[in-house]
Every structure is written in C-alpha cells, then in structure tokens.
XYZ file of N, CA and C in Angstrom:
270
model
N -44.295 48.083 -97.027
C -44.799 48.594 -95.767
C -43.653 49.312 -95.049
N -43.963 50.457 -94.534
C -42.925 51.209 -93.845
C -42.510 50.489 -92.566
N -41.239 50.627 -92.238
C -40.650 49.914 -91.102
C -41.381 50.211 -89.784
N -41.687 51.473 -89.531
C -42.349 51.833 -88.267
C -43.749 51.236 -88.183
N -44.456 51.207 -89.305
C -45.787 50.597 -89.325
C -45.695 49.101 -89.057
N -44.687 48.465 -89.630
C -44.489 47.037 -89.426
C -44.166 46.746 -87.963
N -43.318 47.566 -87.362
C -42.985 47.392 -85.948
C -44.244 47.494 -85.087
N -45.075 48.479 -85.374
C -46.312 48.677 -84.622
C -47.224 47.455 -84.758
N -47.353 46.951 -85.967
C -48.208 45.789 -86.212
C -47.676 44.555 -85.475
N -46.370 44.356 -85.483
C -45.768 43.218 -84.785
C -45.977 43.351 -83.276
N -45.805 44.552 -82.759
C -46.013 44.763 -81.324
C -47.467 44.484 -80.933
N -48.401 44.949 -81.746
C -49.812 44.697 -81.465
C -50.122 43.201 -81.518
N -49.537 42.491 -82.482
C -49.715 41.043 -82.595
C -49.125 40.360 -81.356
N -47.965 40.817 -80.914
C -47.310 40.262 -79.728
C -48.201 40.454 -78.497
N -48.711 41.655 -78.313
C -49.565 41.972 -77.166
C -50.829 41.116 -77.186
N -51.481 41.029 -78.345
C -52.729 40.270 -78.416
C -52.493 38.765 -78.313
N -51.382 38.274 -78.861
C -51.085 36.838 -78.816
C -50.941 36.329 -77.386
N -50.390 37.160 -76.518
C -50.124 36.741 -75.140
C -50.993 37.476 -74.127
N -51.978 38.240 -74.626
C -52.918 38.956 -73.755
C -52.187 39.773 -72.682
N -51.200 40.542 -73.142
C -50.395 41.358 -72.242
C -51.063 42.711 -72.004
N -50.882 43.239 -70.823
C -51.414 44.563 -70.479
C -50.353 45.617 -70.780
N -50.092 45.812 -72.063
C -49.069 46.754 -72.519
C -49.604 47.561 -73.686
N -48.916 48.658 -73.969
C -49.147 49.383 -75.211
C -47.920 49.144 -76.093
N -48.041 49.314 -77.394
C -46.870 49.142 -78.257
C -45.687 50.007 -77.855
N -45.957 51.208 -77.343
C -44.877 52.109 -76.940
C -44.067 51.559 -75.769
N -44.621 50.643 -75.010
C -43.922 50.075 -73.858
C -42.974 48.940 -74.247
N -43.000 48.527 -75.497
C -42.129 47.449 -75.959
C -40.944 48.049 -76.691
N -39.764 47.853 -76.140
C -38.528 48.344 -76.753
C -38.222 47.489 -77.983
N -37.868 48.133 -79.086
C -37.595 47.432 -80.339
C -36.438 46.442 -80.232
N -35.543 46.658 -79.281
C -34.378 45.780 -79.129
C -34.443 44.899 -77.878
N -35.563 44.927 -77.170
C -35.709 44.092 -75.969
C -36.012 42.654 -76.374
N -35.479 41.714 -75.618
C -35.758 40.298 -75.873
C -37.232 40.025 -75.588
N -37.924 39.482 -76.582
C -39.337 39.161 -76.408
C -39.508 37.811 -75.717
N -38.521 36.928 -75.904
C -38.587 35.564 -75.385
C -37.268 35.189 -74.731
N -37.307 34.199 -73.860
C -36.083 33.681 -73.257
C -35.784 34.285 -71.896
N -34.619 33.937 -71.375
C -34.258 34.327 -70.008
C -34.145 35.839 -69.828
N -33.847 36.568 -70.893
C -33.716 38.024 -70.782
C -35.017 38.762 -71.084
N -36.088 38.029 -71.335
C -37.368 38.650 -71.650
C -38.053 39.184 -70.401
N -38.463 40.451 -70.428
C -39.208 40.989 -69.292
C -40.659 40.505 -69.272
N -41.057 39.719 -70.296
C -42.452 39.288 -70.432
C -42.681 37.867 -69.927
N -41.614 37.177 -69.494
C -41.750 35.836 -68.946
C -42.112 34.783 -69.987
N -41.721 34.998 -71.225
C -42.048 34.071 -72.305
C -40.829 33.238 -72.675
N -41.050 31.961 -72.971
C -39.927 31.063 -73.228
C -39.884 30.583 -74.679
N -39.056 29.576 -74.923
C -38.841 29.097 -76.288
C -40.095 28.477 -76.905
N -40.973 27.908 -76.112
C -42.226 27.389 -76.656
C -43.131 28.538 -77.096
N -43.082 29.625 -76.358
C -43.883 30.801 -76.713
C -43.442 31.392 -78.047
N -42.140 31.372 -78.318
C -41.647 31.954 -79.568
C -42.188 31.165 -80.766
N -42.319 29.849 -80.625
C -42.849 29.045 -81.734
C -44.298 29.416 -82.041
N -45.075 29.661 -81.012
C -46.456 30.108 -81.158
C -46.503 31.444 -81.907
N -45.633 32.366 -81.506
C -45.625 33.693 -82.125
C -45.126 33.634 -83.572
N -44.119 32.820 -83.825
C -43.609 32.668 -85.186
C -44.735 32.222 -86.108
N -45.558 31.313 -85.655
C -46.668 30.826 -86.469
C -47.647 31.951 -86.806
N -47.929 32.819 -85.848
C -48.823 33.959 -86.099
C -48.223 34.925 -87.121
N -46.964 35.254 -86.950
C -46.299 36.199 -87.852
C -46.149 35.580 -89.245
N -45.852 34.304 -89.288
C -45.701 33.586 -90.561
C -46.963 33.728 -91.404
N -48.111 33.567 -90.790
C -49.376 33.675 -91.510
C -49.620 35.096 -92.017
N -49.323 36.077 -91.199
C -49.568 37.478 -91.577
C -48.702 37.937 -92.746
N -47.466 37.447 -92.800
C -46.506 37.950 -93.779
C -46.099 36.921 -94.829
N -46.813 35.785 -94.858
C -46.542 34.734 -95.841
C -45.059 34.383 -95.893
N -44.497 34.118 -94.735
C -43.067 33.817 -94.632
C -42.786 32.365 -94.971
N -41.631 32.146 -95.579
C -41.138 30.802 -95.841
C -40.187 30.447 -94.710
N -40.558 29.443 -93.956
C -39.715 29.055 -92.830
C -39.354 27.586 -92.956
N -38.070 27.343 -93.126
C -37.587 25.971 -93.113
C -37.217 25.653 -91.676
N -35.953 25.485 -91.424
C -35.477 25.334 -90.053
C -35.630 26.698 -89.391
N -36.381 26.746 -88.330
C -36.701 28.021 -87.699
C -35.523 28.501 -86.859
N -35.069 29.699 -87.186
C -34.020 30.355 -86.423
C -34.703 31.288 -85.430
N -34.833 30.842 -84.193
C -35.564 31.649 -83.219
C -34.870 32.974 -82.922
N -33.576 33.089 -83.231
C -32.877 34.372 -83.050
C -33.501 35.448 -83.930
N -34.029 35.067 -85.081
C -34.667 36.020 -85.990
C -35.929 36.613 -85.385
N -36.444 35.977 -84.329
C -37.672 36.443 -83.702
C -37.441 36.887 -82.259
N -36.199 37.182 -81.934
C -35.850 37.536 -80.553
C -36.328 38.935 -80.168
N -36.234 39.896 -81.088
C -36.639 41.276 -80.816
C -37.529 41.771 -81.956
N -38.198 42.875 -81.731
C -39.031 43.474 -82.785
C -38.164 43.818 -83.991
N -36.999 44.407 -83.763
C -36.114 44.759 -84.883
C -35.674 43.525 -85.664
N -35.355 42.432 -84.965
C -34.967 41.192 -85.652
C -36.101 40.688 -86.537
N -37.331 40.733 -86.024
C -38.482 40.256 -86.790
C -38.674 41.095 -88.041
N -38.623 42.418 -87.899
C -38.786 43.308 -89.051
C -37.698 43.043 -90.087
N -36.462 42.899 -89.660
C -35.366 42.622 -90.598
C -35.572 41.301 -91.311
N -36.044 40.287 -90.600
C -36.301 38.980 -91.192
C -37.398 39.076 -92.260
N -38.484 39.777 -91.935
C -39.595 39.937 -92.883
C -39.133 40.691 -94.122
N -38.369 41.769 -93.935
C -37.874 42.545 -95.077
C -36.945 41.716 -95.962
N -36.099 40.907 -95.341
C -35.189 40.053 -96.095
C -35.971 39.047 -96.935
N -36.993 38.451 -96.347
C -37.819 37.488 -97.088
C -38.552 38.177 -98.245
N -39.041 39.380 -98.013
C -39.750 40.114 -99.074
C -38.802 40.409 -100.240
N -37.572 40.799 -99.925
C -36.581 41.067 -100.975
C -36.247 39.800 -101.753
N -36.130 38.668 -101.036
C -35.830 37.399 -101.705
C -36.955 36.980 -102.640
N -38.207 37.231 -102.231
C -39.366 36.898 -103.076
C -39.371 37.745 -104.350
N -38.965 39.002 -104.221
C -38.951 39.896 -105.377
C -37.889 39.516 -106.388
N -36.775 38.967 -105.925
C -35.686 38.617 -106.832
C -35.879 37.245 -107.466
N -36.791 36.439 -106.929
C -37.043 35.101 -107.495
C -38.159 35.107 -108.494
C-alpha cells in the first residue's frame, strides 16, 4: 500500500474512532495525536483504543505496546511498514 494512501486511511480511522469534526487534510502527519501536546484532547487511554482499531486493520503483532509508535500519523505508518517487512522476511 502506498504511504500516502495509508496515511489517509489512518487519518480517516482516527477521525471516525473519536467522532472528530475534521477532514484528513486538517491532521498534520507529525502532530501528536495523543497526550499533552495533542490538539485533539486525547490521552493515553485513548491511544490504547486507537491501537486496537489499527491492529485489527493491519494484522499487527503487538507485544508490549510502545505508545510512541502511535504518537503521530508518520510514526504509525512507519510502524506498520516495519511490521510488514518483518512478516515478509519470516
């Protein structure tokens, strides 16, 4: 999947998961989605909810959850791509 398409899909999932009145274009790829620096008012409990949604969509293997991997849209895309590469080599 192309990176830009994946970013768009993640943004749409983010918007629908939290019923936000935003368009994907309004979400900066490097903006904090969760935590004290998030402009969306979402905290660490919210990130766990979102991780579960993304995990299902992309069949991710998650052991100890590193919430930093889900801090921004770019972090999420990089995490998904890394997991896909690991699956291909195994």
